[in-house]
Amino acid sequence: AFGPTGTERGAGAPGLSYDFVDPSFVPDRKLEDGDTIREKSFALDVLHMPGHAPDHLCFALVGKRTVFTGDHVMGWNTTVIAPPEGNLGMFLTSLERLMQRHDKMFLPAHGGRIQTPQRVVRAYIMHRKWREQTILACLADGVCTIPRIVARLYGSLDVALKEAAALSVLAHLEHLIGRELVAAEGASGLLSAFYLRSC
């Protein structure tokens, strides 16, 4: 298994009231990065692409420069990274790995086919870097809790989307904590206060 699934990391963290994983699920066959699934008329290379989830897999259609990207790269917007299962650092590393493949087409689980995969992946990376800068600017201005950051960055966002936005901000903050640019008061969670380490 990959990542924190089943390790209870984040259990009891402030504001994290549910999990995205069914811990009782056991696959019929466990696939690993580098495995190949062979059928009569096609073959798929297994690509472990953590970030959206620790065990997220993409599948490259052998000889076709085409990747089934699942939730990792979607056809209409960047995917949600929701801690504790989602990890922004892993997501960005996985995107960089896709950039190095030079595929011609992505077929995502959500949205239409992507016929300019390099451009889309580059845009997703740039979006995450831009979002990071906006969060750092919030902290520099004393906007230090996730609800206040969401209110500033997302404005009049539909109530149904605020939780996803909050989890996305938390993912960015945890990535910044991992790089020792930001710290949390107590455990990192949706109800925590955060501050720049340089202050």
Tab-separated table of C-alpha atoms in Angstrom:
chain	number	residue	atom	x	y	z
A	1	ALA	CA	0.000	0.000	0.000
A	2	PHE	CA	1.073	3.572	-0.628
A	3	GLY	CA	0.933	6.562	1.686
A	4	PRO	CA	-1.077	7.051	4.842
A	5	THR	CA	-4.131	4.932	4.022
A	6	GLY	CA	-4.974	2.848	7.060
A	7	THR	CA	-2.361	4.515	9.281
A	8	GLU	CA	-4.916	6.835	10.894
A	9	ARG	CA	-2.670	9.841	10.186
A	10	GLY	CA	-4.824	12.879	10.774
A	11	ALA	CA	-7.240	11.043	13.052
A	12	GLY	CA	-8.548	13.549	15.532
A	13	ALA	CA	-6.962	16.515	13.757
A	14	PRO	CA	-9.027	19.672	14.269
A	15	GLY	CA	-11.751	20.015	11.667
A	16	LEU	CA	-11.168	16.666	9.966
A	17	SER	CA	-14.375	14.829	10.704
A	18	TYR	CA	-14.406	12.077	8.081
A	19	ASP	CA	-12.221	9.925	5.877
A	20	PHE	CA	-12.267	9.392	2.115
A	21	VAL	CA	-11.111	5.781	2.241
A	22	ASP	CA	-12.909	2.511	2.890
A	23	PRO	CA	-10.331	0.710	5.078
A	24	SER	CA	-12.114	-2.630	4.600
A	25	PHE	CA	-11.581	-2.638	0.809
A	26	VAL	CA	-9.157	-5.279	-0.467
A	27	PRO	CA	-8.410	-5.348	-4.224
A	28	ASP	CA	-8.517	-8.602	-6.173
A	29	ARG	CA	-5.066	-7.808	-7.519
A	30	LYS	CA	-2.609	-5.299	-6.120
A	31	LEU	CA	-0.961	-3.233	-8.849
A	32	GLU	CA	2.430	-1.585	-8.428
A	33	ASP	CA	4.193	1.154	-10.345
A	34	GLY	CA	5.843	-0.383	-13.406
A	35	ASP	CA	3.467	-3.344	-13.687
A	36	THR	CA	1.971	-4.074	-17.104
A	37	ILE	CA	-1.552	-5.349	-17.679
A	38	ARG	CA	-1.597	-7.390	-20.894
A	39	GLU	CA	-4.692	-8.286	-22.870
A	40	LYS	CA	-5.043	-9.698	-26.396
A	41	SER	CA	-5.394	-6.361	-28.181
A	42	PHE	CA	-3.696	-3.890	-25.824
A	43	ALA	CA	-1.379	-3.439	-22.865
A	44	LEU	CA	-1.406	-0.878	-20.052
A	45	ASP	CA	1.599	0.256	-18.042
A	46	VAL	CA	0.773	1.054	-14.410
A	47	LEU	CA	1.881	4.501	-13.209
A	48	HIS	CA	1.684	5.230	-9.486
A	49	MET	CA	0.675	8.908	-9.313
A	50	PRO	CA	0.006	9.828	-5.665
A	51	GLY	CA	-1.350	13.205	-4.670
A	52	HIS	CA	-5.118	13.182	-5.071
A	53	ALA	CA	-4.946	9.908	-3.140
A	54	PRO	CA	-1.876	8.030	-1.887
A	55	ASP	CA	-2.649	4.965	-3.999
A	56	HIS	CA	-3.842	6.727	-7.163
A	57	LEU	CA	-2.883	4.972	-10.384
A	58	CYS	CA	-2.819	6.116	-13.992
A	59	PHE	CA	-2.587	3.721	-16.924
A	60	ALA	CA	-0.498	4.325	-20.043
A	61	LEU	CA	-1.727	2.654	-23.235
A	62	VAL	CA	1.436	0.978	-24.491
A	63	GLY	CA	2.615	2.217	-27.883
A	64	LYS	CA	-0.059	4.929	-28.145
A	65	ARG	CA	1.387	7.771	-26.007
A	66	THR	CA	-1.982	7.946	-24.280
A	67	VAL	CA	-2.596	7.926	-20.523
A	68	PHE	CA	-5.815	7.230	-18.636
A	69	THR	CA	-5.297	9.825	-15.903
A	70	GLY	CA	-8.236	9.031	-13.622
A	71	ASP	CA	-8.632	11.829	-11.053
A	72	HIS	CA	-4.991	12.924	-11.250
A	73	VAL	CA	-5.479	15.188	-14.280
A	74	MET	CA	-9.077	16.078	-15.075
A	75	GLY	CA	-10.430	17.555	-18.274
A	76	TRP	CA	-12.188	20.558	-16.779
A	77	ASN	CA	-10.212	21.726	-13.731
A	78	THR	CA	-7.423	20.773	-11.369
A	79	THR	CA	-8.284	17.980	-8.938
A	80	VAL	CA	-9.057	18.457	-5.253
A	81	ILE	CA	-6.217	17.625	-2.879
A	82	ALA	CA	-7.914	16.826	0.435
A	83	PRO	CA	-5.749	15.926	3.458
A	84	PRO	CA	-5.079	13.596	5.106
A	85	GLU	CA	-5.221	11.306	2.053
A	86	GLY	CA	-4.393	14.066	-0.423
A	87	ASN	CA	-0.821	15.363	-0.485
A	88	LEU	CA	0.112	18.408	-2.547
A	89	GLY	CA	3.848	17.666	-2.621
A	90	MET	CA	3.195	14.195	-4.022
A	91	PHE	CA	0.670	15.633	-6.477
A	92	LEU	CA	3.185	18.130	-7.865
A	93	THR	CA	5.883	15.449	-8.125
A	94	SER	CA	3.440	13.222	-10.013
A	95	LEU	CA	2.575	16.073	-12.381
A	96	GLU	CA	6.276	16.628	-13.072
A	97	ARG	CA	6.601	12.928	-13.829
A	98	LEU	CA	3.777	13.178	-16.367
A	99	MET	CA	5.512	16.184	-17.953
A	100	GLN	CA	8.588	14.030	-18.585
A	101	ARG	CA	6.587	11.394	-20.499
A	102	HIS	CA	5.676	13.573	-23.521
A	103	ASP	CA	2.360	11.820	-24.145
A	104	LYS	CA	0.014	12.961	-26.915
A	105	MET	CA	-3.306	12.465	-25.133
A	106	PHE	CA	-4.784	12.151	-21.653
A	107	LEU	CA	-8.135	10.469	-21.066
A	108	PRO	CA	-9.363	11.613	-17.629
A	109	ALA	CA	-12.111	10.165	-15.442
A	110	HIS	CA	-13.800	13.600	-15.435
A	111	GLY	CA	-14.090	15.859	-18.469
A	112	GLY	CA	-13.193	15.330	-22.097
A	113	ARG	CA	-9.992	14.100	-23.674
A	114	ILE	CA	-6.936	16.310	-23.289
A	115	GLN	CA	-5.065	16.662	-26.570
A	116	THR	CA	-2.482	19.149	-25.263
A	117	PRO	CA	-1.350	17.281	-22.129
A	118	GLN	CA	1.946	19.121	-21.634
A	119	ARG	CA	0.229	22.502	-21.734
A	120	VAL	CA	-2.512	21.392	-19.339
A	121	VAL	CA	-0.087	19.878	-16.823
A	122	ARG	CA	2.100	22.984	-16.975
A	123	ALA	CA	-0.977	25.148	-16.333
A	124	TYR	CA	-1.977	23.005	-13.339
A	125	ILE	CA	1.516	23.313	-11.839
A	126	MET	CA	1.510	27.084	-12.393
A	127	HIS	CA	-1.957	27.339	-10.810
A	128	ARG	CA	-0.774	25.546	-7.669
A	129	LYS	CA	2.313	27.775	-7.415
A	130	TRP	CA	0.146	30.864	-7.853
A	131	ARG	CA	-2.281	29.650	-5.191
A	132	GLU	CA	0.640	29.077	-2.831
A	133	GLN	CA	1.743	32.691	-3.285
A	134	THR	CA	-1.764	33.979	-2.558
A	135	ILE	CA	-1.877	31.935	0.668
A	136	LEU	CA	1.541	33.234	1.741
A	137	ALA	CA	0.289	36.774	1.070
A	138	CYS	CA	-2.730	36.110	3.303
A	139	LEU	CA	-0.500	34.950	6.141
A	140	ALA	CA	1.752	37.985	5.689
A	141	ASP	CA	-1.367	40.172	6.090
A	142	GLY	CA	-2.405	38.379	9.287
A	143	VAL	CA	-5.170	36.342	7.653
A	144	CYS	CA	-4.175	33.173	9.457
A	145	THR	CA	-7.139	30.771	9.635
A	146	ILE	CA	-8.491	28.652	6.810
A	147	PRO	CA	-12.049	30.083	6.895
A	148	ARG	CA	-10.630	33.618	6.593
A	149	ILE	CA	-8.189	32.583	3.849
A	150	VAL	CA	-11.028	30.922	1.911
A	151	ALA	CA	-13.195	34.040	2.311
A	152	ARG	CA	-10.412	36.255	0.982
A	153	LEU	CA	-9.265	34.051	-1.891
A	154	TYR	CA	-12.565	32.620	-3.081
A	155	GLY	CA	-14.948	35.501	-2.318
A	156	SER	CA	-18.601	34.604	-2.801
A	157	LEU	CA	-17.959	30.923	-3.453
A	158	ASP	CA	-21.015	28.662	-3.437
A	159	VAL	CA	-21.496	27.191	0.042
A	160	ALA	CA	-21.395	23.667	-1.420
A	161	LEU	CA	-17.825	24.293	-2.635
A	162	LYS	CA	-16.409	25.941	0.490
A	163	GLU	CA	-15.392	22.665	2.115
A	164	ALA	CA	-13.416	21.611	-0.964
A	165	ALA	CA	-11.772	25.050	-1.038
A	166	ALA	CA	-10.895	24.751	2.659
A	167	LEU	CA	-9.324	21.328	2.127
A	168	SER	CA	-7.358	22.672	-0.828
A	169	VAL	CA	-6.013	25.525	1.310
A	170	LEU	CA	-5.127	23.027	4.049
A	171	ALA	CA	-3.211	20.924	1.508
A	172	HIS	CA	-1.216	23.997	0.494
A	173	LEU	CA	-0.528	24.910	4.115
A	174	GLU	CA	0.654	21.383	4.920
A	175	HIS	CA	2.949	21.522	1.878
A	176	LEU	CA	4.342	24.830	3.143
A	177	ILE	CA	4.778	23.363	6.637
A	178	GLY	CA	6.720	20.455	5.133
A	179	ARG	CA	9.054	22.968	3.497
A	180	GLU	CA	9.415	24.855	6.811
A	181	LEU	CA	7.932	28.057	5.411
A	182	VAL	CA	4.799	27.974	7.582
A	183	ALA	CA	3.898	26.603	11.015
A	184	ALA	CA	0.600	25.811	12.721
A	185	GLU	CA	-0.464	26.602	16.258
A	186	GLY	CA	-0.964	23.071	17.550
A	187	ALA	CA	-1.999	20.281	15.196
A	188	SER	CA	-2.512	21.243	11.564
A	189	GLY	CA	-6.202	21.119	10.659
A	190	LEU	CA	-9.128	23.067	9.270
A	191	LEU	CA	-9.611	24.952	12.557
A	192	SER	CA	-5.936	25.741	13.202
A	193	ALA	CA	-4.172	29.079	12.994
A	194	PHE	CA	-1.086	29.315	10.773
A	195	TYR	CA	1.798	31.737	10.559
A	196	LEU	CA	4.909	32.391	8.492
A	197	ARG	CA	7.988	30.884	10.083
A	198	SER	CA	10.039	33.915	9.086
A	199	CYS	CA	7.892	36.174	11.311
